CSV table of C-alpha atoms in Angstrom, one decimal:
chain,number,residue,atom,x,y,z
L,1,MET,CA,-0.3,0.0,0.3
L,2,ALA,CA,2.9,2.5,0.8
L,3,GLN,CA,4.7,1.7,-2.4
L,4,LEU,CA,2.0,2.2,-4.6
L,5,PHE,CA,0.9,5.2,-3.1
L,6,MET,CA,4.8,6.9,-3.2
L,7,ASP,CA,3.9,6.0,-7.4
L,8,LEU,CA,0.5,7.8,-7.4
L,9,LEU,CA,2.1,10.8,-5.5
L,10,SER,CA,6.0,10.1,-8.5
L,11,ASN,CA,3.1,10.3,-11.4
L,12,LEU,CA,1.8,13.4,-9.6
L,13,THR,CA,4.9,15.0,-9.8
L,14,ASN,CA,6.2,13.9,-13.1
L,15,CYS,CA,2.9,16.5,-13.7
L,16,LEU,CA,3.9,19.0,-12.4
L,17,PHE,CA,7.2,19.5,-14.7
L,18,CYS,CA,4.2,20.2,-17.7
L,19,PHE,CA,3.5,23.6,-15.9
L,20,PRO,CA,4.9,26.4,-16.9
L,21,GLY,CA,7.9,27.7,-14.2
L,22,SER,CA,8.7,23.3,-14.4
L,23,PRO,CA,11.7,23.2,-12.3
L,24,GLN,CA,15.3,22.8,-14.6
L,25,LEU,CA,16.7,18.8,-14.3
L,26,LYS,CA,20.7,17.7,-15.2
L,27,VAL,CA,21.4,15.2,-17.1
L,28,ASN,CA,25.9,14.5,-16.2
L,29,ASN,CA,25.9,18.0,-16.3
L,30,ARG,CA,23.5,19.5,-19.1
L,31,SER,CA,21.4,21.2,-17.1
L,32,PHE,CA,17.4,21.1,-18.8
L,33,LYS,CA,15.0,22.8,-18.8
L,34,LEU,CA,10.8,20.5,-19.1
L,35,LEU,CA,9.0,21.8,-21.1
L,36,ARG,CA,6.2,19.1,-21.6
L,37,LEU,CA,5.5,15.9,-21.6
L,38,LEU,CA,4.9,13.9,-24.7
L,39,GLY,CA,3.7,10.7,-23.3
L,40,GLU,CA,3.7,8.2,-21.0
L,41,GLY,CA,3.8,5.0,-20.4
L,42,GLY,CA,4.1,1.8,-17.3
L,43,PHE,CA,7.3,3.7,-15.0
L,44,SER,CA,8.3,5.8,-17.8
L,45,TYR,CA,8.5,9.4,-18.7
L,46,VAL,CA,8.7,10.8,-22.2
L,47,TYR,CA,9.4,14.7,-21.9
L,48,LEU,CA,10.2,17.5,-25.1
L,49,VAL,CA,13.2,19.6,-23.5
L,50,GLN,CA,15.4,22.1,-24.6
L,51,GLU,CA,19.6,22.1,-22.9
L,52,THR,CA,19.7,25.7,-21.0
L,53,SER,CA,23.1,25.7,-22.6
L,54,THR,CA,22.2,25.9,-26.2
L,55,SER,CA,18.2,26.0,-26.7
L,56,GLN,CA,18.1,22.7,-28.7
L,57,LEU,CA,15.4,20.1,-28.2
L,58,TYR,CA,15.2,16.9,-26.9
L,59,ALA,CA,13.8,14.0,-25.6
L,60,LEU,CA,14.0,13.3,-22.6
L,61,LYS,CA,12.6,9.1,-21.0
L,62,LYS,CA,12.8,9.4,-17.2
L,63,ILE,CA,12.3,5.5,-16.1
L,64,ARG,CA,11.8,4.6,-12.1
L,65,CYS,CA,13.0,1.5,-11.4
L,66,PRO,CA,11.8,-0.2,-7.5
L,67,PHE,CA,11.3,-3.4,-9.1
L,68,GLY,CA,14.0,-4.4,-7.2
L,69,GLN,CA,17.2,-6.4,-8.9
L,70,GLU,CA,18.3,-6.4,-12.9
L,71,SER,CA,15.2,-3.8,-12.9
L,72,VAL,CA,18.3,-0.6,-14.1
L,73,SER,CA,19.9,-3.1,-16.7
L,74,LEU,CA,16.0,-3.9,-17.9
L,75,ALA,CA,15.8,0.0,-18.0
L,76,LEU,CA,19.0,0.5,-19.5
L,77,LYS,CA,18.6,-2.7,-21.9
L,78,GLU,CA,17.2,0.5,-24.6
L,79,ALA,CA,20.5,2.4,-24.4
L,80,GLU,CA,22.8,-0.3,-24.5
L,81,ALA,CA,20.8,-0.8,-28.2
L,82,TYR,CA,20.9,2.8,-29.0
L,83,ALA,CA,24.3,2.4,-28.7
L,84,LEU,CA,25.1,-1.3,-30.4
L,85,PHE,CA,23.4,0.0,-33.8
L,86,SER,CA,25.0,4.1,-34.1
L,87,PRO,CA,25.4,5.2,-36.0
L,88,HIS,CA,22.9,4.3,-39.0
L,89,PRO,CA,21.2,7.1,-40.7
L,90,HIS,CA,16.9,4.8,-40.0
L,91,ILE,CA,17.6,3.8,-36.4
L,92,ILE,CA,17.4,6.2,-33.4
L,93,HIS,CA,20.5,7.0,-30.8
L,94,ALA,CA,21.2,7.9,-27.6
L,95,VAL,CA,22.0,11.2,-26.8
L,96,ASP,CA,23.1,10.9,-23.1
L,97,HIS,CA,22.0,9.0,-20.9
L,98,ALA,CA,22.1,8.3,-16.8
L,99,VAL,CA,21.2,6.2,-13.5
L,100,THR,CA,20.3,8.5,-10.2
L,101,SER,CA,19.0,7.4,-6.7
L,102,ALA,CA,16.1,8.0,-6.4
L,103,ASN,CA,15.8,9.5,-3.1
L,104,ASP,CA,12.9,6.2,-1.4
L,105,LYS,CA,12.7,6.6,1.5
L,106,SER,CA,10.3,3.5,1.6
L,107,ASP,CA,12.9,2.1,-0.5
L,108,PRO,CA,16.5,3.2,-0.8
L,109,GLY,CA,17.5,0.9,-3.2
L,110,SER,CA,14.9,2.1,-5.9
L,111,LYS,CA,17.2,3.7,-9.3
L,112,THR,CA,16.7,7.0,-11.7
L,113,VAL,CA,17.0,6.5,-15.7
L,114,TYR,CA,17.2,9.5,-18.0
L,115,ILE,CA,17.7,8.3,-20.9
L,116,LEU,CA,18.4,11.5,-24.2
L,117,LEU,CA,17.2,11.1,-27.2
L,118,PRO,CA,17.0,13.5,-30.6
L,119,TYR,CA,13.6,15.4,-30.7
L,120,TYR,CA,11.6,15.1,-34.4
L,121,ARG,CA,9.1,18.2,-34.9
L,122,ARG,CA,7.2,15.7,-37.5
L,123,GLY,CA,6.8,13.6,-35.3
L,124,ASN,CA,6.1,9.8,-35.8
L,125,LEU,CA,3.9,7.3,-39.4
L,126,GLN,CA,0.8,6.9,-36.4
L,127,ASP,CA,1.0,11.1,-35.9
L,128,ALA,CA,0.7,11.5,-39.5
L,129,ILE,CA,-2.1,8.3,-40.0
L,130,ASN,CA,-4.2,10.3,-37.2
L,131,ALA,CA,-3.9,13.7,-39.7
L,132,ASN,CA,-4.9,11.8,-42.9
L,133,LEU,CA,-7.8,10.4,-41.0
L,134,VAL,CA,-8.3,13.6,-40.0
L,135,ASN,CA,-8.2,15.7,-42.3
L,136,HIS,CA,-9.5,12.9,-44.9
L,137,THR,CA,-5.5,12.5,-47.0
L,138,GLN,CA,-3.4,9.8,-47.9
L,139,PHE,CA,-0.4,9.2,-48.0
L,140,PRO,CA,1.8,9.3,-51.6
L,141,GLU,CA,1.8,6.3,-51.8
L,142,ARG,CA,5.4,6.0,-54.0
L,143,ARG,CA,7.1,8.2,-51.4
L,144,LEU,CA,5.7,5.9,-48.4
L,145,MET,CA,6.9,3.1,-49.7
L,146,ILE,CA,11.3,4.7,-49.9
L,147,LEU,CA,9.9,5.8,-45.7
L,148,PHE,CA,9.4,1.6,-45.6
L,149,LEU,CA,12.3,1.2,-47.7
L,150,GLY,CA,14.1,3.2,-44.6
L,151,VAL,CA,12.4,0.9,-42.1
L,152,ALA,CA,14.0,-2.9,-44.2
L,153,LYS,CA,17.1,-1.1,-43.2
L,154,ALA,CA,17.5,-0.2,-41.0
L,155,LEU,CA,15.5,-3.6,-39.7
L,156,LYS,CA,18.5,-5.4,-42.1
L,157,ALA,CA,21.6,-3.8,-39.3
L,158,MET,CA,19.4,-5.6,-36.6
L,159,HIS,CA,18.6,-9.3,-37.9
L,160,GLN,CA,22.0,-9.5,-40.3
L,161,TYR,CA,24.2,-8.0,-37.4
L,162,ARG,CA,28.1,-9.4,-37.0
L,163,VAL,CA,29.6,-9.2,-33.4
L,164,LYS,CA,31.7,-5.7,-33.9
L,165,GLY,CA,30.6,-5.2,-37.5
L,166,ALA,CA,28.8,-2.5,-39.1
L,167,PRO,CA,27.6,0.3,-38.2
L,168,GLY,CA,29.5,0.5,-35.7
L,169,GLY,CA,32.0,-2.7,-35.6
L,170,ALA,CA,34.5,-3.0,-32.4
L,171,LYS,CA,34.1,1.2,-31.3
L,172,SER,CA,29.3,0.8,-31.0
L,173,ARG,CA,30.4,-2.8,-29.4
L,174,GLN,CA,32.3,-1.5,-26.3
L,175,LYS,CA,29.7,2.0,-25.8
L,176,ALA,CA,27.0,-1.1,-26.0
L,177,GLN,CA,29.1,-2.9,-23.5
L,178,ASN,CA,30.2,-0.2,-21.1
L,179,VAL,CA,26.4,0.6,-21.6
L,180,ARG,CA,25.8,-2.8,-20.0
L,181,ASP,CA,28.3,-2.7,-17.0
L,182,GLU,CA,27.1,0.4,-15.8
L,183,ALA,CA,23.4,-0.7,-15.5
L,184,GLU,CA,24.8,-4.5,-13.9
L,185,GLU,CA,26.9,-1.8,-11.4
L,186,ALA,CA,23.8,0.2,-10.0
L,187,ASP,CA,21.5,-2.9,-9.8
L,188,LYS,CA,24.6,-4.8,-7.2
L,189,ASP,CA,24.2,-1.3,-5.9
L,190,ALA,CA,20.1,-0.7,-5.0
L,191,ALA,CA,20.4,-4.1,-4.4
L,192,ARG,CA,23.3,-3.5,-1.3
L,193,LYS,CA,21.1,-0.4,0.2
L,194,ALA,CA,17.6,-3.1,-0.1
L,195,ARG,CA,20.0,-5.5,1.3
L,196,THR,CA,20.6,-3.2,4.6
L,197,ARG,CA,17.0,-1.8,4.6
L,198,ARG,CA,16.1,-5.3,5.2
L,199,LYS,CA,18.1,-9.2,5.8
L,200,ASP,CA,15.5,-10.8,4.4
L,201,VAL,CA,15.8,-12.1,0.9
L,202,ASP,CA,12.4,-13.5,-1.0
L,203,ALA,CA,13.6,-16.9,-1.8
L,204,GLU,CA,11.6,-16.7,-4.6
L,205,ASP,CA,13.8,-14.5,-6.1
L,206,GLU,CA,16.4,-16.0,-6.2
L,207,GLY,CA,14.4,-19.5,-7.9
L,208,ASP,CA,13.4,-17.0,-11.2
L,209,VAL,CA,16.8,-15.9,-12.1
L,210,GLU,CA,17.1,-18.9,-14.5
L,211,GLN,CA,14.7,-17.5,-17.2
L,212,GLU,CA,15.4,-14.3,-16.7
L,213,PRO,CA,17.9,-14.1,-19.0
L,214,LEU,CA,15.5,-15.3,-22.0
L,215,MET,CA,14.6,-12.5,-24.1
L,216,ASN,CA,14.4,-10.1,-21.2
L,217,GLY,CA,18.8,-7.7,-21.1
L,218,GLU,CA,20.7,-9.1,-23.6
L,219,VAL,CA,21.9,-7.8,-25.6
L,220,THR,CA,25.8,-8.0,-26.2
L,221,ARG,CA,26.1,-10.5,-23.4
L,222,SER,CA,24.2,-12.5,-25.8
L,223,GLN,CA,27.2,-12.4,-28.1
L,224,GLU,CA,29.5,-14.8,-25.8
L,225,GLY,CA,30.6,-17.1,-27.4
L,226,VAL,CA,29.9,-15.4,-30.5
L,227,GLU,CA,33.1,-15.6,-33.0
L,228,ASP,CA,34.1,-11.5,-34.1
L,229,GLY,CA,32.8,-10.9,-37.4
L,230,GLU,CA,30.2,-15.0,-36.6
L,231,ILE,CA,25.8,-13.2,-37.1
L,232,ARG,CA,24.2,-12.4,-33.8
L,233,ALA,CA,20.9,-11.8,-35.3
L,234,TYR,CA,18.6,-9.3,-32.7
L,235,ALA,CA,14.6,-8.9,-33.8
L,236,HIS,CA,13.2,-5.7,-33.0
L,237,ARG,CA,10.2,-7.3,-31.3
L,238,ASP,CA,7.7,-4.1,-31.3
L,239,VAL,CA,7.2,-2.7,-35.2
L,240,LYS,CA,4.4,0.1,-35.5
L,241,PRO,CA,3.6,3.0,-36.6
L,242,GLY,CA,5.1,4.7,-33.3
L,243,ASN,CA,8.2,3.7,-33.3
L,244,ILE,CA,8.4,4.7,-36.4
L,245,MET,CA,9.7,8.2,-36.2
L,246,ILE,CA,9.8,10.6,-39.3
L,247,SER,CA,13.5,12.9,-39.6
L,248,ASP,CA,12.6,16.6,-40.0
L,249,SER,CA,12.9,17.1,-44.0
L,250,GLY,CA,10.3,14.8,-43.8
L,251,THR,CA,12.6,12.1,-46.2
L,252,SER,CA,13.9,9.6,-43.4
L,253,PRO,CA,12.0,7.1,-41.3
L,254,ILE,CA,14.3,6.6,-37.3
L,255,LEU,CA,13.0,3.5,-36.3
L,256,MET,CA,12.9,4.4,-31.9
L,257,ASP,CA,12.3,2.2,-29.5
L,258,LEU,CA,14.4,-0.5,-28.6
L,259,GLY,CA,13.4,-1.9,-24.9
L,260,SER,CA,12.0,-4.8,-26.9
L,261,LEU,CA,14.9,-5.9,-28.9
L,262,ALA,CA,15.1,-9.3,-28.6
L,263,PRO,CA,18.2,-11.8,-30.1
L,264,SER,CA,17.0,-13.9,-32.6
L,265,PRO,CA,16.3,-17.1,-33.4
L,266,ILE,CA,14.9,-18.6,-29.1
L,267,HIS,CA,14.7,-22.0,-29.8
L,268,ILE,CA,11.4,-22.6,-27.9
L,269,THR,CA,12.8,-25.9,-26.0
L,270,SER,CA,9.6,-26.6,-22.4
L,271,ARG,CA,5.5,-25.4,-22.5
L,272,ALA,CA,6.8,-23.3,-19.4
L,273,LEU,CA,9.2,-21.4,-21.7
L,274,ALA,CA,6.7,-21.3,-25.0
L,275,LEU,CA,4.9,-19.6,-21.6
L,276,GLN,CA,6.8,-17.0,-20.3
L,277,THR,CA,7.9,-16.1,-24.4
L,278,GLN,CA,4.2,-15.1,-25.3
L,279,ASP,CA,4.1,-13.1,-21.6
L,280,LEU,CA,6.8,-11.3,-22.7
L,281,ALA,CA,4.9,-10.5,-25.8
L,282,ALA,CA,2.4,-9.9,-23.9
L,283,GLU,CA,4.0,-7.4,-21.7
L,284,THR,CA,6.7,-5.8,-24.9
L,285,SER,CA,4.8,-6.1,-28.2
L,286,THR,CA,1.6,-4.3,-29.3
L,287,LEU,CA,-1.0,-6.4,-30.1
L,288,PRO,CA,-2.7,-5.0,-33.2
L,289,TYR,CA,0.8,-5.5,-35.0
L,290,ARG,CA,2.1,-8.9,-33.2
L,291,ALA,CA,3.2,-11.6,-34.8
L,292,PRO,CA,0.7,-15.0,-34.6
L,293,GLU,CA,4.2,-17.0,-33.3
L,294,LEU,CA,3.8,-14.6,-30.3
L,295,PHE,CA,0.2,-15.3,-29.0
L,296,ASP,CA,0.0,-19.1,-29.4
L,297,THR,CA,4.2,-19.8,-28.9
L,298,LYS,CA,4.7,-24.1,-30.0
L,299,THR,CA,7.4,-26.1,-28.2
L,300,GLY,CA,9.7,-27.6,-30.9
L,301,THR,CA,9.8,-24.2,-32.9
L,302,ALA,CA,11.9,-20.9,-33.4
L,303,ILE,CA,11.3,-17.8,-32.6
L,304,ASP,CA,13.1,-15.5,-35.2
L,305,THR,CA,13.8,-12.1,-37.4
L,306,LYS,CA,9.8,-13.5,-38.9
L,307,THR,CA,7.7,-11.3,-36.3
L,308,ASP,CA,9.0,-8.2,-37.4
L,309,ILE,CA,8.9,-8.9,-41.3
L,310,TRP,CA,4.6,-9.6,-39.8
L,311,SER,CA,4.9,-6.2,-38.1
L,312,PHE,CA,5.6,-4.9,-40.6
L,313,GLY,CA,3.2,-6.1,-43.3
L,314,CYS,CA,0.6,-4.6,-40.8
L,315,THR,CA,2.3,-1.7,-39.9
L,316,LEU,CA,2.5,-0.6,-44.1
L,317,PHE,CA,-0.9,-1.6,-44.1
L,318,ALA,CA,-1.8,0.7,-41.2
L,319,CYS,CA,-0.7,3.0,-43.3
L,320,LEU,CA,-2.2,2.6,-46.5
L,321,VAL,CA,-5.3,2.0,-44.4
L,322,GLY,CA,-4.8,3.9,-41.8
L,323,LYS,CA,-4.8,1.2,-38.7
L,324,SER,CA,-3.3,-2.5,-38.5
L,325,PRO,CA,-5.0,-5.3,-41.1
L,326,PHE,CA,-6.9,-7.0,-37.4
L,327,GLU,CA,-7.6,-4.2,-35.6
L,328,MET,CA,-10.0,-2.7,-39.0
L,329,ARG,CA,-11.1,-6.5,-39.5
L,330,SER,CA,-12.6,-7.9,-35.9
L,331,GLU,CA,-14.0,-4.5,-35.4
L,332,GLU,CA,-15.7,-5.8,-38.6
L,333,THR,CA,-16.9,-8.9,-37.6
L,334,GLY,CA,-17.2,-8.5,-34.0
L,335,GLY,CA,-13.9,-10.5,-33.4
L,336,SER,CA,-11.2,-11.2,-30.8
L,337,LEU,CA,-8.2,-9.2,-32.5
L,338,SER,CA,-6.3,-12.7,-31.2
L,339,ILE,CA,-8.0,-15.2,-33.8
L,340,CYS,CA,-7.8,-13.0,-36.7
L,341,VAL,CA,-4.8,-12.8,-36.4
L,342,LEU,CA,-3.5,-16.5,-36.0
L,343,GLY,CA,-6.2,-17.4,-38.5
L,344,GLY,CA,-4.7,-14.7,-41.4
L,345,ASP,CA,-7.8,-13.2,-40.7
L,346,TRP,CA,-7.9,-9.8,-42.9
L,347,ARG,CA,-8.5,-8.2,-46.4
L,348,PHE,CA,-7.8,-5.1,-47.7
L,349,PRO,CA,-11.1,-2.8,-47.9
L,350,ASP,CA,-11.7,-3.5,-51.3
L,351,GLU,CA,-11.6,-7.7,-51.5
L,352,GLU,CA,-12.6,-10.3,-49.8
L,353,SER,CA,-11.0,-12.7,-46.1
L,354,MET,CA,-7.4,-13.4,-47.0
L,355,ALA,CA,-8.6,-16.3,-44.5
L,356,SER,CA,-12.0,-16.6,-47.2
L,357,GLY,CA,-10.2,-17.3,-50.3
L,358,GLY,CA,-7.7,-13.8,-50.1
L,359,GLY,CA,-7.2,-10.9,-52.3
L,360,LYS,CA,-10.2,-11.2,-54.2
L,361,LYS,CA,-11.0,-7.2,-55.9
L,362,LYS,CA,-14.7,-6.3,-54.7
L,363,LYS,CA,-16.9,-5.4,-58.0
L,364,LYS,CA,-17.5,-1.1,-56.5
L,365,LYS,CA,-18.5,1.6,-58.0
L,366,MET,CA,-16.0,3.7,-59.2
L,367,ASN,CA,-16.2,7.3,-58.7
L,368,LYS,CA,-14.8,9.9,-61.2
L,369,LYS,CA,-11.3,9.8,-60.3
L,370,GLY,CA,-10.5,6.7,-61.1
L,371,ASN,CA,-11.0,5.4,-57.3
L,372,ASN,CA,-12.4,5.4,-54.0
L,373,GLY,CA,-12.4,8.5,-52.9
L,374,GLY,CA,-8.7,8.7,-52.4
L,375,ASP,CA,-7.3,11.1,-53.9
L,376,ILE,CA,-3.3,10.8,-53.8
L,377,LYS,CA,-1.8,13.8,-54.1
L,378,GLY,CA,1.8,13.8,-57.0
L,379,LYS,CA,-0.1,10.6,-59.0
L,380,GLY,CA,-0.3,12.9,-62.0
L,381,LYS,CA,-3.6,14.0,-63.2
L,382,GLU,CA,-7.1,12.4,-63.0
L,383,GLY,CA,-7.4,9.6,-64.8
L,384,GLU,CA,-4.4,9.1,-66.0
L,385,GLY,CA,-0.9,7.0,-65.3
L,386,GLU,CA,-3.1,4.7,-62.6
L,387,GLY,CA,-2.6,2.0,-64.6
L,388,GLU,CA,-5.4,-0.7,-63.7
L,389,GLU,CA,-4.2,-2.0,-60.3
L,390,ARG,CA,-4.8,1.5,-59.3
L,391,GLU,CA,-8.7,1.2,-59.8
L,392,ASP,CA,-9.7,-0.3,-57.1
L,393,GLY,CA,-8.5,2.1,-53.5
L,394,GLY,CA,-6.3,3.9,-54.6
L,395,ILE,CA,-3.1,1.0,-53.2
L,396,SER,CA,-1.5,-0.8,-56.5
L,397,GLU,CA,-0.7,-3.8,-56.9
L,398,GLY,CA,3.2,-3.7,-56.5
L,399,VAL,CA,2.4,-2.4,-53.1
L,400,ARG,CA,-0.5,-5.2,-52.1
L,401,GLU,CA,1.8,-7.8,-53.2
L,402,VAL,CA,5.1,-6.4,-50.5
L,403,VAL,CA,2.1,-6.3,-48.2
L,404,ARG,CA,0.0,-9.7,-48.9
L,405,ARG,CA,3.7,-11.4,-48.8
L,406,CYS,CA,4.9,-10.2,-44.2
L,407,LEU,CA,1.1,-11.1,-43.4
L,408,ARG,CA,1.9,-14.2,-44.1
L,409,VAL,CA,-0.1,-17.0,-41.1
L,410,GLU,CA,3.7,-19.4,-40.8
L,411,GLY,CA,6.5,-17.8,-40.7
L,412,SER,CA,8.6,-19.6,-42.3
L,413,GLU,CA,6.5,-18.8,-45.8
L,414,ARG,CA,6.8,-15.1,-44.6
L,415,PRO,CA,9.9,-13.0,-46.9
L,416,ASP,CA,13.3,-12.0,-45.3
L,417,VAL,CA,14.2,-8.8,-44.7
L,418,ASP,CA,16.7,-8.4,-47.7
L,419,GLU,CA,13.7,-10.2,-49.9
L,420,VAL,CA,12.0,-7.1,-48.7
L,421,ILE,CA,14.1,-4.5,-49.8
L,422,GLY,CA,13.9,-6.0,-52.7
L,423,MET,CA,10.5,-6.3,-53.4
L,424,ILE,CA,10.2,-2.7,-52.3
L,425,GLU,CA,13.0,-1.8,-54.3
L,426,LYS,CA,11.0,-2.8,-57.1
L,427,VAL,CA,7.9,-1.8,-56.7
L,428,VAL,CA,9.6,2.4,-56.0
L,429,GLU,CA,11.1,1.5,-59.3
L,430,GLU,CA,8.1,1.2,-60.7
L,431,LEU,CA,6.4,3.9,-59.8
L,432,PRO,CA,5.8,7.3,-61.6
L,433,PRO,CA,7.4,10.3,-59.7
L,434,GLU,CA,5.2,13.0,-57.7
L,435,ASP,CA,5.4,15.9,-58.4
L,436,GLY,CA,8.3,17.7,-57.1
L,437,GLU,CA,10.1,14.9,-55.8
L,438,ASP,CA,13.6,13.9,-56.5
L,439,ASP,CA,14.5,11.0,-58.0
L,440,GLY,CA,17.5,10.4,-56.4
């Protein structure tokens, strides 16, 4: 009860940062003014901050770590992953990070983690989707596919990461290891402080330790036993519109939130491991974009990077239609979203369900623009240059096929990231350049 009260008090204190005259905060001797709350979830808060010496805007993520052993390691896993894949043009990097004592008398071992990130004024793809829905507009299709090509290249850096290899080589690997070492030391300090306050250690905590390393915190530590230059693959595990920022130029995507990152593949050798995998996915992978093998994880299978390919397809569909294919289908049928996912039950708005034959277009009365009312700016004059495949729903056949290939229920039937990149490059080449677009 006391801990619940402290959490509520902390939440109230965090809200005070949103008001004018809010206090300044220091992160490693850099002073920042907290301007407003950008978002929150669980034990974390993200603020828009301004560095007092330069007036530069940043996003500051604050993570409270009151829940005992290894909590700092879990919180700093995100910064560790950012360091490992930096520099990459399509993966966000951490500008700075810090671990401080939380000064919580009820839990003397608790810590607070701060991660300083770049701020992108255009927001993320979900913001753009929402704007399209409000304004009854659509993404210019070719420009959208170029953005998704960047997302696929970010995933390739994770899916095909080589120990001490590109993008940052041994230097980035060492930075990531330094973050891991710092996190482990902070957790040891928290444990020491907690032991001085209560001598008895919960035996249940020790019993859980063996299964904890499954996917929760292992970024650099999962590379043990892998030779330099060999592949140590990772899956993002939470690809969705809200985790893809748009650069200030509007031309480049930046994949973020690597707190869900997991070594790949994960071999499911027992029922207990299967249930643990599902539970972790429920915590870290957003429901409408989660792959079917994370809803129903079977013993004897392997969970690999194809989970990201599924989420990639869902995200592309959401940008084209306005929501995840399984959100849309579950709303249409009134059925469970998870059942729609497991059955591969989805469709484009102008097609029959993939679960009942798949991909067959409904007969539909067209308006004079040759589509269903969605006028995509920069696609040429009305009725010209669209081709037959543009007539239904305003989505070209090549783009539809990328989505279909990604949303195969069986992971083994989905393309790998290189195949996805090849498909998108072909689509971009075939689509006509848009008005004012530099083809290079």
